[in-house]
XYZ file of C-alpha atoms in Angstrom:
756
model
C 36.355 -26.377 -28.622
C 33.616 -28.335 -26.831
C 35.928 -29.046 -23.896
C 36.884 -25.367 -23.738
C 33.208 -24.359 -23.527
C 32.435 -26.926 -20.834
C 35.473 -26.038 -18.705
C 35.154 -22.258 -18.913
C 31.412 -21.634 -19.271
C 29.678 -24.504 -17.495
C 26.832 -23.844 -15.062
C 27.073 -27.058 -13.094
C 26.578 -25.262 -9.796
C 23.130 -24.084 -10.883
C 21.832 -26.876 -13.126
C 23.773 -29.965 -12.029
C 26.451 -31.988 -13.799
C 24.520 -33.040 -16.932
C 22.464 -29.934 -17.731
C 25.140 -27.542 -16.484
C 27.671 -29.087 -18.868
C 25.280 -29.040 -21.813
C 24.056 -25.471 -21.356
C 27.047 -23.636 -22.911
C 26.952 -26.044 -25.863
C 23.271 -26.249 -26.803
C 21.594 -23.325 -25.007
C 22.078 -19.770 -23.907
C 23.053 -18.186 -27.228
C 21.012 -16.011 -29.571
C 19.725 -18.921 -31.668
C 16.030 -19.143 -30.735
C 15.665 -22.530 -32.410
C 18.571 -24.032 -30.473
C 17.290 -22.632 -27.179
C 13.817 -23.980 -27.876
C 15.199 -27.433 -28.738
C 17.254 -27.475 -25.536
C 14.137 -26.485 -23.592
C 12.161 -29.420 -24.971
C 14.944 -32.005 -24.673
C 15.656 -31.144 -21.027
C 12.108 -30.643 -19.864
C 12.579 -26.892 -19.427
C 15.711 -27.107 -17.298
C 17.787 -25.094 -19.765
C 17.001 -23.136 -22.923
C 13.988 -20.901 -23.380
C 10.453 -21.041 -24.716
C 10.600 -17.927 -26.890
C 8.710 -19.287 -29.894
C 5.332 -20.718 -28.970
C 3.449 -20.153 -32.234
C 5.265 -22.085 -34.918
C 3.958 -22.911 -38.373
C 5.868 -25.876 -39.797
C 7.496 -25.583 -43.216
C 7.469 -28.539 -45.646
C 10.308 -31.017 -45.239
C 11.397 -30.717 -48.854
C 11.882 -26.966 -48.322
C 14.310 -27.811 -45.537
C 16.264 -30.252 -47.751
C 16.402 -27.730 -50.612
C 17.547 -24.851 -48.385
C 20.182 -26.978 -46.630
C 21.590 -28.121 -49.974
C 21.631 -24.608 -51.444
C 23.231 -22.959 -48.432
C 25.888 -25.697 -48.262
C 27.160 -25.150 -51.803
C 26.546 -21.451 -52.367
C 27.057 -18.666 -49.855
C 23.733 -16.849 -49.539
C 25.138 -13.366 -50.088
C 23.021 -11.173 -52.273
C 22.080 -12.061 -55.809
C 25.023 -14.365 -56.532
C 25.276 -14.484 -60.341
C 26.232 -18.192 -60.539
C 23.971 -19.400 -57.729
C 21.474 -21.598 -59.683
C 24.151 -22.715 -62.163
C 26.499 -23.740 -59.369
C 23.784 -25.662 -57.543
C 22.843 -27.618 -60.668
C 26.504 -28.276 -61.463
C 27.327 -29.535 -57.986
C 24.112 -31.554 -57.966
C 25.216 -33.286 -61.156
C 28.673 -33.935 -59.683
C 27.164 -35.412 -56.507
C 24.617 -37.437 -58.480
C 27.303 -39.056 -60.618
C 29.395 -39.674 -57.492
C 26.439 -41.305 -55.724
C 25.881 -43.719 -58.616
C 29.610 -44.507 -58.596
C 29.546 -45.160 -54.841
C 26.745 -47.683 -55.309
C 28.730 -49.446 -58.037
C 31.903 -49.407 -55.931
C 29.960 -50.811 -52.952
C 28.756 -53.700 -55.095
C 32.048 -54.484 -56.818
C 34.752 -53.823 -54.229
C 34.029 -55.357 -50.856
C 37.249 -54.033 -49.304
C 36.076 -50.403 -49.734
C 32.736 -50.816 -47.967
C 34.136 -50.087 -44.520
C 35.713 -46.832 -45.659
C 32.661 -45.717 -47.595
C 30.433 -46.507 -44.604
C 32.682 -44.543 -42.259
C 32.765 -41.521 -44.560
C 29.003 -41.532 -45.115
C 28.335 -41.969 -41.391
C 30.386 -38.843 -40.627
C 28.149 -36.875 -42.981
C 24.944 -38.191 -41.436
C 26.141 -37.698 -37.861
C 26.345 -33.948 -38.416
C 22.981 -33.833 -40.215
C 21.144 -35.371 -37.248
C 21.068 -32.284 -35.044
C 19.840 -29.803 -37.709
C 17.239 -32.385 -38.713
C 16.179 -32.830 -35.097
C 15.833 -29.078 -34.686
C 13.684 -28.891 -37.814
C 11.430 -31.751 -36.679
C 10.879 -29.995 -33.342
C 10.526 -26.410 -34.611
C 9.546 -26.826 -38.237
C 11.293 -23.582 -39.288
C 13.499 -23.747 -42.378
C 15.189 -20.382 -41.820
C 16.390 -21.403 -38.343
C 17.544 -24.947 -39.007
C 18.606 -25.346 -42.662
C 21.964 -23.573 -42.559
C 24.619 -25.297 -44.628
C 27.498 -23.694 -42.729
C 26.726 -26.040 -39.837
C 27.753 -28.949 -42.094
C 30.474 -27.321 -44.174
C 33.349 -27.427 -41.715
C 32.698 -30.893 -40.170
C 32.467 -32.648 -43.535
C 34.740 -30.446 -45.667
C 37.471 -33.104 -45.630
C 35.090 -36.024 -46.092
C 33.208 -34.785 -49.114
C 36.145 -34.735 -51.592
C 36.942 -38.338 -50.657
C 33.350 -39.431 -51.245
C 33.236 -37.626 -54.594
C 36.557 -39.212 -55.594
C 35.404 -42.704 -54.549
C 32.245 -42.258 -56.598
C 33.915 -40.825 -59.684
C 36.829 -43.279 -59.843
C 34.583 -46.009 -61.208
C 34.009 -44.056 -64.419
C 37.440 -43.149 -65.961
C 40.301 -45.463 -66.727
C 42.901 -46.136 -64.000
C 45.458 -43.964 -65.817
C 43.296 -40.852 -65.467
C 42.251 -41.347 -61.837
C 45.185 -39.246 -60.590
C 44.088 -36.377 -62.793
C 40.534 -36.907 -61.619
C 41.586 -36.500 -57.997
C 43.452 -33.304 -58.840
C 40.432 -32.013 -60.780
C 38.056 -32.671 -57.879
C 40.306 -31.076 -55.271
C 41.192 -28.197 -57.576
C 37.574 -27.631 -58.566
C 36.404 -27.449 -54.963
C 39.302 -25.122 -54.110
C 38.429 -22.836 -57.042
C 34.810 -22.765 -56.002
C 35.802 -21.824 -52.439
C 37.987 -19.055 -53.863
C 35.045 -17.804 -55.933
C 32.981 -17.612 -52.743
C 35.744 -15.631 -51.055
C 35.937 -13.185 -53.954
C 32.174 -12.796 -53.734
C 32.377 -11.949 -50.050
C 35.122 -9.369 -50.618
C 33.303 -7.623 -53.483
C 29.846 -7.767 -51.928
C 30.376 -6.136 -48.554
C 30.930 -2.356 -48.289
C 34.089 -0.870 -46.738
C 34.847 -1.421 -43.082
C 33.010 0.772 -40.602
C 35.050 3.750 -39.333
C 34.922 2.801 -35.654
C 37.841 3.566 -33.328
C 38.236 2.228 -29.791
C 41.881 3.048 -29.049
C 42.487 5.373 -26.066
C 44.370 8.000 -28.114
C 41.740 8.258 -30.869
C 40.407 11.569 -29.541
C 43.839 13.197 -29.583
C 44.009 12.842 -33.367
C 41.001 15.125 -34.004
C 42.116 18.516 -35.338
C 39.048 20.384 -33.984
C 38.017 18.689 -30.713
C 34.616 19.341 -29.163
C 32.417 17.967 -26.425
C 29.000 19.038 -27.708
C 25.929 16.990 -26.622
C 23.076 16.437 -29.065
C 20.074 15.568 -26.951
C 20.638 12.943 -24.266
C 22.290 10.187 -26.262
C 24.945 11.557 -28.636
C 28.037 13.741 -28.272
C 29.940 15.403 -31.101
C 33.585 14.995 -30.063
C 35.084 17.002 -32.902
C 35.516 17.418 -36.631
C 38.077 17.717 -39.446
C 37.566 19.492 -42.728
C 39.391 20.445 -45.879
C 38.575 21.621 -49.384
C 40.045 19.427 -52.111
C 42.855 20.952 -54.215
C 40.557 21.261 -57.225
C 38.012 23.182 -55.086
C 35.335 20.714 -56.099
C 34.471 19.134 -52.737
C 34.351 19.687 -48.989
C 35.742 16.766 -47.022
C 34.104 16.805 -43.605
C 34.739 14.229 -40.878
C 32.494 14.238 -37.815
C 33.432 12.270 -34.692
C 30.564 10.957 -32.566
C 30.278 9.143 -29.275
C 27.286 7.746 -27.438
C 27.443 7.533 -23.624
C 24.352 5.282 -23.726
C 22.512 3.327 -26.352
C 20.445 5.693 -28.540
C 16.755 4.851 -28.620
C 16.259 5.347 -32.377
C 18.072 5.718 -35.698
C 18.781 9.387 -36.220
C 19.198 11.212 -39.512
C 21.817 13.885 -40.010
C 21.401 17.186 -41.848
C 24.411 19.208 -43.020
C 23.854 22.720 -44.356
C 26.104 25.265 -46.028
C 24.729 28.744 -45.291
C 25.757 31.934 -47.112
C 24.169 35.281 -46.230
C 21.345 33.454 -44.386
C 20.586 31.453 -47.551
C 20.853 27.666 -47.588
C 23.098 26.849 -50.528
C 23.477 23.132 -49.786
C 21.134 20.939 -47.741
C 22.146 17.307 -47.286
C 19.976 14.876 -45.237
C 21.004 11.239 -44.816
C 21.792 8.646 -42.175
C 25.196 8.768 -40.441
C 27.884 6.537 -41.991
C 25.657 6.629 -45.088
C 23.122 4.342 -43.430
C 25.600 1.515 -42.869
C 25.764 1.749 -39.061
C 22.441 2.772 -37.424
C 22.788 4.857 -34.285
C 20.719 2.372 -32.267
C 23.560 -0.168 -32.393
C 26.394 2.200 -31.538
C 28.299 0.836 -28.564
C 28.799 3.041 -25.538
C 31.747 5.399 -25.897
C 33.095 3.957 -29.124
C 34.319 6.723 -31.427
C 32.442 6.869 -34.733
C 33.957 8.792 -37.650
C 31.454 9.894 -40.280
C 33.193 11.002 -43.485
C 31.264 13.237 -45.869
C 32.418 14.490 -49.250
C 30.095 17.246 -50.478
C 30.431 18.674 -54.013
C 30.935 22.428 -54.258
C 31.382 23.062 -57.976
C 27.935 24.683 -58.362
C 28.202 27.027 -55.344
C 29.298 30.658 -55.597
C 32.540 31.722 -53.936
C 32.368 33.308 -50.510
C 32.117 32.631 -46.779
C 29.896 29.790 -45.596
C 28.698 28.504 -42.254
C 28.718 24.727 -41.807
C 25.750 23.594 -39.706
C 24.968 20.104 -38.374
C 21.644 18.796 -37.130
C 20.453 15.393 -35.888
C 16.813 14.516 -36.496
C 14.651 11.982 -34.705
C 11.027 10.946 -35.004
C 9.966 13.919 -32.859
C 12.145 16.480 -34.628
C 15.705 17.826 -34.288
C 17.712 17.006 -31.176
C 18.293 20.096 -28.986
C 21.774 21.646 -29.047
C 22.318 24.572 -26.666
C 18.645 25.550 -26.949
C 18.928 25.439 -30.742
C 17.934 22.809 -33.273
C 21.385 22.797 -34.928
C 25.061 23.336 -34.203
C 27.356 25.597 -36.236
C 30.700 23.871 -36.720
C 32.785 26.522 -38.398
C 33.053 29.035 -41.207
C 34.834 28.158 -44.426
C 36.005 30.307 -47.301
C 35.069 28.830 -50.647
C 37.111 30.007 -53.647
C 36.005 29.894 -57.251
C 35.277 26.316 -58.300
C 35.916 24.510 -61.550
C 33.203 22.776 -63.580
C 32.958 19.017 -63.250
C 33.339 16.851 -66.320
C 30.420 14.354 -66.575
C 31.298 10.652 -66.582
C 27.937 9.417 -67.900
C 26.671 11.053 -71.105
C 23.006 12.025 -71.084
C 21.449 14.682 -73.288
C 17.986 16.125 -72.675
C 17.026 18.610 -75.395
C 14.358 21.239 -74.742
C 13.503 23.701 -77.521
C 16.825 23.101 -79.240
C 19.039 23.563 -76.182
C 20.720 21.060 -73.837
C 18.904 21.305 -70.514
C 20.947 18.299 -69.288
C 24.241 17.276 -70.864
C 25.650 14.606 -68.542
C 26.076 13.388 -64.983
C 28.419 11.584 -62.606
C 27.656 9.280 -59.707
C 29.232 11.041 -56.756
C 31.655 9.017 -54.608
C 30.401 5.736 -56.043
C 33.798 4.035 -56.264
C 33.785 3.086 -52.586
C 30.621 1.034 -53.202
C 31.839 -0.625 -56.383
C 30.430 -4.129 -56.867
C 31.301 -6.746 -59.461
C 29.599 -4.814 -62.271
C 27.964 -1.672 -60.872
C 28.085 0.363 -57.659
C 26.048 -1.471 -55.037
C 23.811 0.202 -52.465
C 21.546 -1.007 -49.681
C 18.467 0.474 -47.981
C 19.080 3.791 -46.199
C 22.252 4.472 -48.170
C 22.456 7.658 -50.235
C 22.985 7.428 -53.996
C 24.363 10.803 -55.032
C 24.804 12.385 -58.437
C 26.102 15.648 -59.838
C 25.100 16.851 -63.254
C 25.726 19.480 -65.877
C 23.198 21.418 -67.892
C 21.421 24.715 -68.159
C 17.636 24.662 -67.696
C 15.870 27.847 -68.690
C 14.228 30.129 -66.152
C 11.075 28.512 -64.780
C 12.329 24.992 -65.576
C 13.537 22.370 -63.139
C 15.209 18.996 -63.572
C 13.728 16.068 -61.665
C 15.937 12.997 -61.327
C 14.384 9.567 -60.895
C 15.766 6.105 -60.232
C 13.853 3.511 -62.257
C 13.745 0.076 -60.618
C 13.595 -3.294 -62.422
C 9.797 -3.397 -62.044
C 9.320 0.002 -63.677
C 8.712 1.898 -60.439
C 10.221 5.363 -60.118
C 11.809 6.945 -57.065
C 12.369 10.737 -57.027
C 15.593 12.359 -55.882
C 16.040 15.076 -53.289
C 17.934 18.204 -54.254
C 20.874 19.197 -52.089
C 22.121 22.065 -54.270
C 21.338 23.263 -57.815
C 23.441 20.535 -59.516
C 23.691 18.011 -56.679
C 20.855 15.500 -56.130
C 20.646 12.335 -54.084
C 18.386 9.375 -53.349
C 18.063 7.663 -49.974
C 17.398 4.031 -50.867
C 13.949 3.134 -49.571
C 13.161 0.224 -47.307
C 10.708 -1.180 -49.853
C 12.789 -0.810 -53.012
C 13.202 -4.083 -54.944
C 16.638 -5.577 -55.535
C 18.152 -5.299 -58.984
C 19.843 -2.943 -61.420
C 18.460 0.589 -61.742
C 18.493 3.245 -64.454
C 18.485 7.015 -64.068
C 15.886 9.236 -65.694
C 16.099 13.010 -66.078
C 12.845 14.918 -66.554
C 12.707 18.616 -67.402
C 9.591 20.236 -65.930
C 7.920 23.573 -66.406
C 5.066 24.213 -63.997
C 3.177 20.875 -63.923
C 4.265 19.599 -67.329
C 7.169 17.377 -68.402
C 8.852 19.019 -71.397
C 11.381 16.258 -72.124
C 12.972 13.230 -70.488
C 15.798 10.803 -71.116
C 17.136 7.668 -69.427
C 20.602 6.248 -68.926
C 21.553 2.607 -69.086
C 21.945 0.574 -65.902
C 23.989 2.628 -63.433
C 23.578 1.180 -59.910
C 22.603 -2.059 -58.199
C 20.291 -2.015 -55.205
C 20.479 -5.005 -52.877
C 17.529 -5.221 -50.500
C 17.709 -8.579 -48.761
C 14.440 -8.035 -46.915
C 12.167 -5.430 -48.521
C 9.911 -3.917 -45.876
C 6.208 -3.311 -46.369
C 5.451 0.392 -46.065
C 1.932 0.434 -47.487
C -0.803 -1.421 -45.570
C -3.140 -3.775 -47.412
C -6.863 -3.185 -47.500
C -7.973 -3.356 -43.860
C -11.586 -4.329 -43.285
C -11.584 -3.226 -39.640
C -9.516 -0.024 -39.275
C -8.580 1.211 -35.802
C -5.573 3.619 -35.933
C -4.725 3.065 -32.242
C -1.487 4.903 -31.426
C 0.527 3.342 -28.595
C 2.932 5.908 -27.095
C 3.954 7.208 -30.539
C 5.897 3.987 -30.933
C 3.531 1.540 -32.612
C 0.171 2.012 -34.269
C -2.455 -0.699 -34.574
C -3.838 0.145 -38.002
C -6.638 -2.383 -37.788
C -7.472 -6.044 -37.614
C -9.194 -8.895 -39.393
C -11.409 -11.248 -37.413
C -11.723 -14.163 -39.792
C -14.454 -16.030 -37.938
C -16.847 -14.348 -35.524
C -18.745 -17.474 -34.498
C -16.705 -20.108 -32.709
C -17.228 -23.273 -30.760
C -15.811 -23.632 -27.232
C -12.294 -25.026 -27.535
C -11.851 -23.565 -31.019
C -9.168 -20.883 -31.463
C -9.911 -17.338 -32.605
C -8.081 -16.677 -35.916
C -6.842 -13.081 -35.853
C -4.717 -10.780 -37.972
C -3.359 -7.516 -36.583
C -1.920 -4.812 -38.838
C 0.820 -2.940 -36.987
C 2.949 -0.017 -38.099
C 6.174 1.160 -36.516
C 6.002 4.920 -36.094
C 9.752 5.130 -35.518
C 12.744 2.910 -34.981
C 12.725 1.454 -31.489
C 15.329 0.156 -29.068
C 12.803 -1.726 -26.925
C 11.128 -5.066 -27.347
C 7.362 -4.796 -26.937
C 5.117 -7.733 -26.159
C 1.547 -7.930 -27.462
C -1.132 -9.067 -25.031
C -4.523 -10.212 -26.301
C -7.442 -10.991 -23.987
C -10.889 -12.474 -24.521
C -13.423 -10.589 -22.387
C -17.082 -11.230 -21.718
C -19.744 -8.546 -21.246
C -18.676 -8.085 -17.616
C -14.997 -7.678 -18.646
C -14.003 -10.984 -17.136
C -10.946 -12.528 -18.863
C -11.575 -15.981 -20.345
C -8.451 -16.349 -22.441
C -5.241 -14.416 -22.928
C -1.878 -14.685 -24.629
C 1.355 -12.704 -24.493
C 3.610 -12.943 -27.502
C 6.043 -11.174 -29.758
C 4.303 -9.962 -32.909
C 4.456 -11.801 -36.247
C 5.842 -15.092 -34.953
C 8.707 -13.552 -33.005
C 9.459 -10.484 -35.154
C 10.834 -8.309 -32.378
C 9.909 -4.614 -32.504
C 13.612 -3.783 -32.183
C 13.991 -4.892 -35.798
C 11.121 -2.777 -37.131
C 12.074 0.222 -39.202
C 10.287 3.541 -39.567
C 6.822 3.315 -41.177
C 7.132 -0.461 -41.587
C 3.819 -2.338 -41.718
C 3.851 -5.719 -39.972
C 1.114 -8.264 -40.614
C 0.625 -10.366 -37.498
C -1.543 -13.479 -37.860
C -2.093 -15.896 -35.003
C -4.756 -17.838 -33.138
C -6.060 -16.978 -29.684
C -6.930 -20.202 -27.848
C -10.387 -20.608 -26.320
C -10.854 -23.117 -23.515
C -13.484 -25.864 -24.000
C -15.295 -24.782 -20.815
C -15.795 -21.189 -22.008
C -19.499 -20.300 -21.520
C -21.748 -19.518 -24.465
C -22.184 -15.848 -25.236
C -20.758 -12.681 -26.747
C -17.131 -11.729 -26.175
C -14.751 -8.904 -26.998
C -11.037 -8.691 -27.698
C -8.707 -6.467 -25.692
C -5.248 -5.696 -27.119
C -2.238 -3.700 -25.952
C 1.547 -3.684 -25.728
C 3.916 -3.692 -22.804
C 7.620 -3.473 -22.121
C 9.296 -5.491 -19.389
C 11.214 -3.206 -17.038
C 12.852 -4.737 -13.953
C 10.690 -7.865 -14.344
C 7.546 -5.701 -14.378
C 5.199 -5.289 -17.334
C 4.791 -1.583 -18.153
C 2.003 -1.025 -20.680
C 2.213 1.576 -23.421
C -0.442 4.303 -23.124
C -2.749 5.172 -25.976
C -2.264 8.649 -27.461
C -5.490 10.630 -27.220
C -5.646 14.237 -28.456
C -1.860 14.151 -29.006
C -1.268 13.315 -25.347
C -0.638 9.987 -23.573
C -3.715 8.955 -21.635
C -4.488 6.519 -18.851
C -5.927 3.908 -21.234
C -3.365 1.270 -22.226
C -5.410 -1.072 -24.400
C -8.122 -1.075 -27.039
C -11.216 -3.263 -27.014
C -13.010 -4.374 -30.161
C -15.173 -7.154 -31.517
C -17.626 -8.686 -30.984
C -17.437 -12.452 -31.455
C -19.610 -15.337 -30.356
C -18.562 -18.497 -28.581
C -21.062 -21.321 -28.818
C -24.710 -20.267 -28.684
C -26.170 -16.735 -28.363
C -26.850 -15.305 -24.903
C -29.873 -16.990 -23.350
C -33.236 -15.377 -23.979
C -32.102 -13.092 -26.815
C -33.010 -15.184 -29.874
C -36.743 -15.905 -30.225
C -38.365 -19.034 -31.565
C -40.890 -18.652 -34.422
C -43.670 -19.456 -31.944
C -42.655 -16.464 -29.819
C -42.880 -14.047 -32.740
C -46.443 -12.671 -33.068
C -46.227 -8.908 -33.706
C -49.372 -6.833 -33.214
C -48.632 -5.116 -36.520
C -47.109 -7.634 -38.943
C -44.805 -6.411 -41.710
C -42.359 -8.001 -44.156
C -39.811 -5.335 -45.049
C -36.422 -6.369 -46.397
C -33.453 -4.159 -45.475
C -30.187 -4.081 -47.357
C -29.161 -4.482 -50.965
C -28.941 -7.428 -51.177
C -31.223 -8.047 -48.191
C -29.576 -8.984 -44.906
C -32.337 -8.256 -42.333
C -36.142 -8.502 -42.458
C -38.529 -6.518 -40.238
C -41.293 -8.967 -39.255
C -43.371 -6.314 -37.565
C -43.732 -4.461 -34.306
C -45.698 -4.122 -31.099
C -46.923 -0.735 -29.897
C -48.085 0.246 -26.429
C -49.229 3.810 -25.688
C -49.367 5.298 -22.181
C -49.797 8.848 -20.928
C -46.045 9.472 -20.708
C -44.375 7.300 -23.302
C -44.653 5.121 -26.312
C -43.235 1.585 -26.125
C -42.175 -0.110 -29.357
C -40.889 -3.659 -29.866
C -39.394 -4.595 -33.255
C -38.833 -8.122 -34.543
C -35.754 -8.474 -36.758
C -34.841 -11.620 -38.661
C -31.380 -12.276 -40.075
C -31.551 -13.130 -43.782
C -27.807 -13.191 -44.502
C -24.650 -12.468 -42.481
C -23.689 -8.822 -42.100
C -20.323 -7.412 -41.047
C -21.861 -4.374 -39.321
C -23.221 -3.988 -35.830
C -26.343 -2.028 -36.729
C -28.074 0.491 -34.509
C -31.808 1.131 -34.739
C -33.390 4.578 -34.772
C -36.974 5.628 -33.980
C -38.170 9.063 -35.110
C -41.539 10.506 -34.063
C -42.579 13.258 -36.512
C -45.451 15.680 -36.681
C -47.600 16.419 -39.704
C -44.998 18.937 -40.959
C -42.316 16.234 -41.050
C -40.354 17.569 -38.093
C -38.650 15.000 -35.831
C -39.731 15.896 -32.309
C -38.571 12.824 -30.403
C -36.121 10.063 -31.266
C -34.574 7.010 -29.679
C -31.463 5.139 -30.851
C -29.879 1.956 -29.608
C -27.874 -1.093 -30.640
C -29.787 -3.801 -32.465
C -29.944 -6.892 -30.298
C -30.484 -4.823 -27.150
C -26.724 -4.442 -26.748
C -26.481 -8.111 -25.783
C -26.292 -9.696 -29.216
C -24.760 -7.443 -31.937
C -26.070 -7.933 -35.463
C -22.700 -8.972 -36.916
C -23.102 -12.235 -34.953
C -26.642 -13.055 -36.063
C -27.059 -16.337 -37.898
C -29.494 -16.529 -40.839
C -32.921 -17.457 -39.532
C -32.412 -16.030 -36.050
C -35.092 -13.577 -34.844
C -34.172 -10.874 -32.341
C -36.467 -8.365 -30.612
C -35.550 -4.785 -29.734
C -37.510 -2.428 -27.488
C -37.495 1.368 -27.623
C -39.175 3.816 -25.232
C -40.207 7.186 -26.716
C -41.323 9.919 -24.226
C -44.443 11.758 -25.380
C -45.783 13.585 -22.295
C -44.431 16.933 -23.530
C -45.980 16.720 -27.012
C -49.068 18.577 -28.251
C -52.308 16.784 -29.090
C -52.221 15.875 -32.762
C -51.389 13.003 -35.111
C -47.819 11.721 -35.438
C -45.956 9.259 -37.634
C -43.262 6.781 -36.617
C -40.193 6.127 -38.764
C -37.630 3.441 -37.969
C -34.498 2.045 -39.592
C -30.985 0.738 -39.054
C -27.660 2.563 -39.383
C -23.931 2.038 -38.819
C -22.809 4.031 -35.797
C -19.229 4.407 -37.104
C -20.027 5.875 -40.524
C -23.618 7.056 -40.003
C -24.712 5.198 -43.155
C -28.180 3.695 -43.059
C -29.087 0.196 -44.148
C -30.937 0.463 -47.437
C -34.750 0.402 -47.258
C -36.438 -0.451 -50.583
C -38.471 2.292 -52.202
C -37.358 4.974 -49.740
C -34.515 7.351 -50.644
C -34.040 8.200 -46.970
C -33.586 4.489 -46.091
C -36.249 4.514 -43.383
C -39.507 2.669 -42.798
C -42.816 4.411 -42.156
C -44.829 2.367 -39.685
C -48.444 1.894 -40.687
C -49.938 2.938 -37.358
C -50.732 6.661 -36.920
C -50.097 7.902 -33.377
C -52.847 10.192 -32.088
C -52.246 12.025 -28.834
C -55.145 13.328 -26.756
C -54.084 14.313 -23.265
C -57.631 15.285 -22.333
């Protein structure tokens, strides 16, 4: 195999004999860890530097994961997983003790034991080397990399170790037991694989596939999908419509579309089914160009009245239905539905309301094709359908709920009066679920009843759909693709050379077919860039893998160079897509339209010392009118006093603020000049710290002066009062002032104007 790769896929002409021969073996694939290792080992000649922000996992985690994945296939919630690992650990432990005893007692076997053990360790070296370089368990501790090379060696080692324990007469049976046991365990893994995975995808690539469609079409849906035809039939018992839709994609779709199928009678929607094509098993984003996709639907009809129906199909994206001939749907055909027969429930469930059976049973619709070991098994985005029997009274409705193992409930959608379905959510926990039927009248539950366990949900990677509490919300929408919900700036005061610890909270607004890179810049007051990084979010979690409404928590550290000057800085963040080796930034959506701005700036943060000349020494603080007013509850800022200078045209005020405790807000000051009637005639607002040193960066004990100019040349001659205070510009909330419900401070000096 290695020789085949070198001969047929070498790149000697580009990289030379050594690196060109190694490239097809250790670099160039999709394994980011392997590419990164090749990059480091060859000094950047081959491989790639995709992962630059790596947090190392503990070594014992790597050993545990490698051992587990070697013995037990990591497919779902394997029922014997922990038991099997403990059992095989005991077998290996006994064998290891036996090998030590054999090594000590039988010198002639040492060479063979050494050779067998060395073959095991030879194949462990490379995964171990990858882990030591990258430190990522998920990328490097994969037991399948060891299974095939040492599959023939391991039984011999176990036999050598175990043969020291039984008598010589039973050693033959021991060998058979070891080989047979390992073979049975491999067979159990195979059975698990067969029962775990759903049926094969209905994809056809043969040239004559289109000729087999009974109703051929060539109907585009938007720019990415074409409906090439359909087949339909009503089952002999008149209980279901079998509908097969044939799709092709001339290019890769840019999102995962949903499909809506309606049955319309006399302009009334009798059945409304919305789910993902292929029941969520084959997202449209990964459809290959021009492969023929057959989507088989079986829709129950037993609760629909006889008559003529239109069958309509619609594809829905994040921005609404795809256009079809200037419509939002396509009418396939008309069908004639005869009288249907009632469906006999398979699962008994009785919900009694006022002495009558509002619900008397249900069946899981088309669940046999997803049958697992014990229960039907579903994954995220798949539809769990049910049909039920019962007769609610007028004004009553039946709400079906799936109850997860944690007690959470997930409501069903109604397709027709006795046909309901659930689309498995991205955040649903794995486990066995029960069904609950609730009979409602208006806003009150009259009665409810639950079944036993009916389905298994397997969600290998539950997605986060609800954001955590975000201390710094932003809601910056980038091109209706990704939203920056907010951020956390864990330390606002840094030393030069110290990294900026950041957490971004992203949300995917839709499924995406593009990989977006996050750029983060450190800007000074003049917008000069002092540090920047470009990276995939969340340690390499590509946006292609994000699903709709998924919240991604992205923590990293922005490096700051040791020679960065002291002062106040801001962070600038955006996303871009690489097109033809050019970075194309995503525009921000403003007033529902893309604008020219492609990044958002926020902060502030401080590197080193404050800007020169902003923070005063105690000797420099000598206000003309001393005060000692604490602001905040508990206090965070103290007003030491103020200076006042009066001229013919304006009033100049200088305030002296002292930081008592850290505050997370960048406060603004306000100055109100009021007449004797309490009317505010003139005011002046501005950022505390003169806009050079925001209050969220103030250290306890620092004193900062602010100056405000109030024009007075247009005011009448009389006495005035000055009120000042601090407020948050974002919310408008004022910083609490003790003893004043309005949270403002009345300055002691009365202003008397006399223009004569």
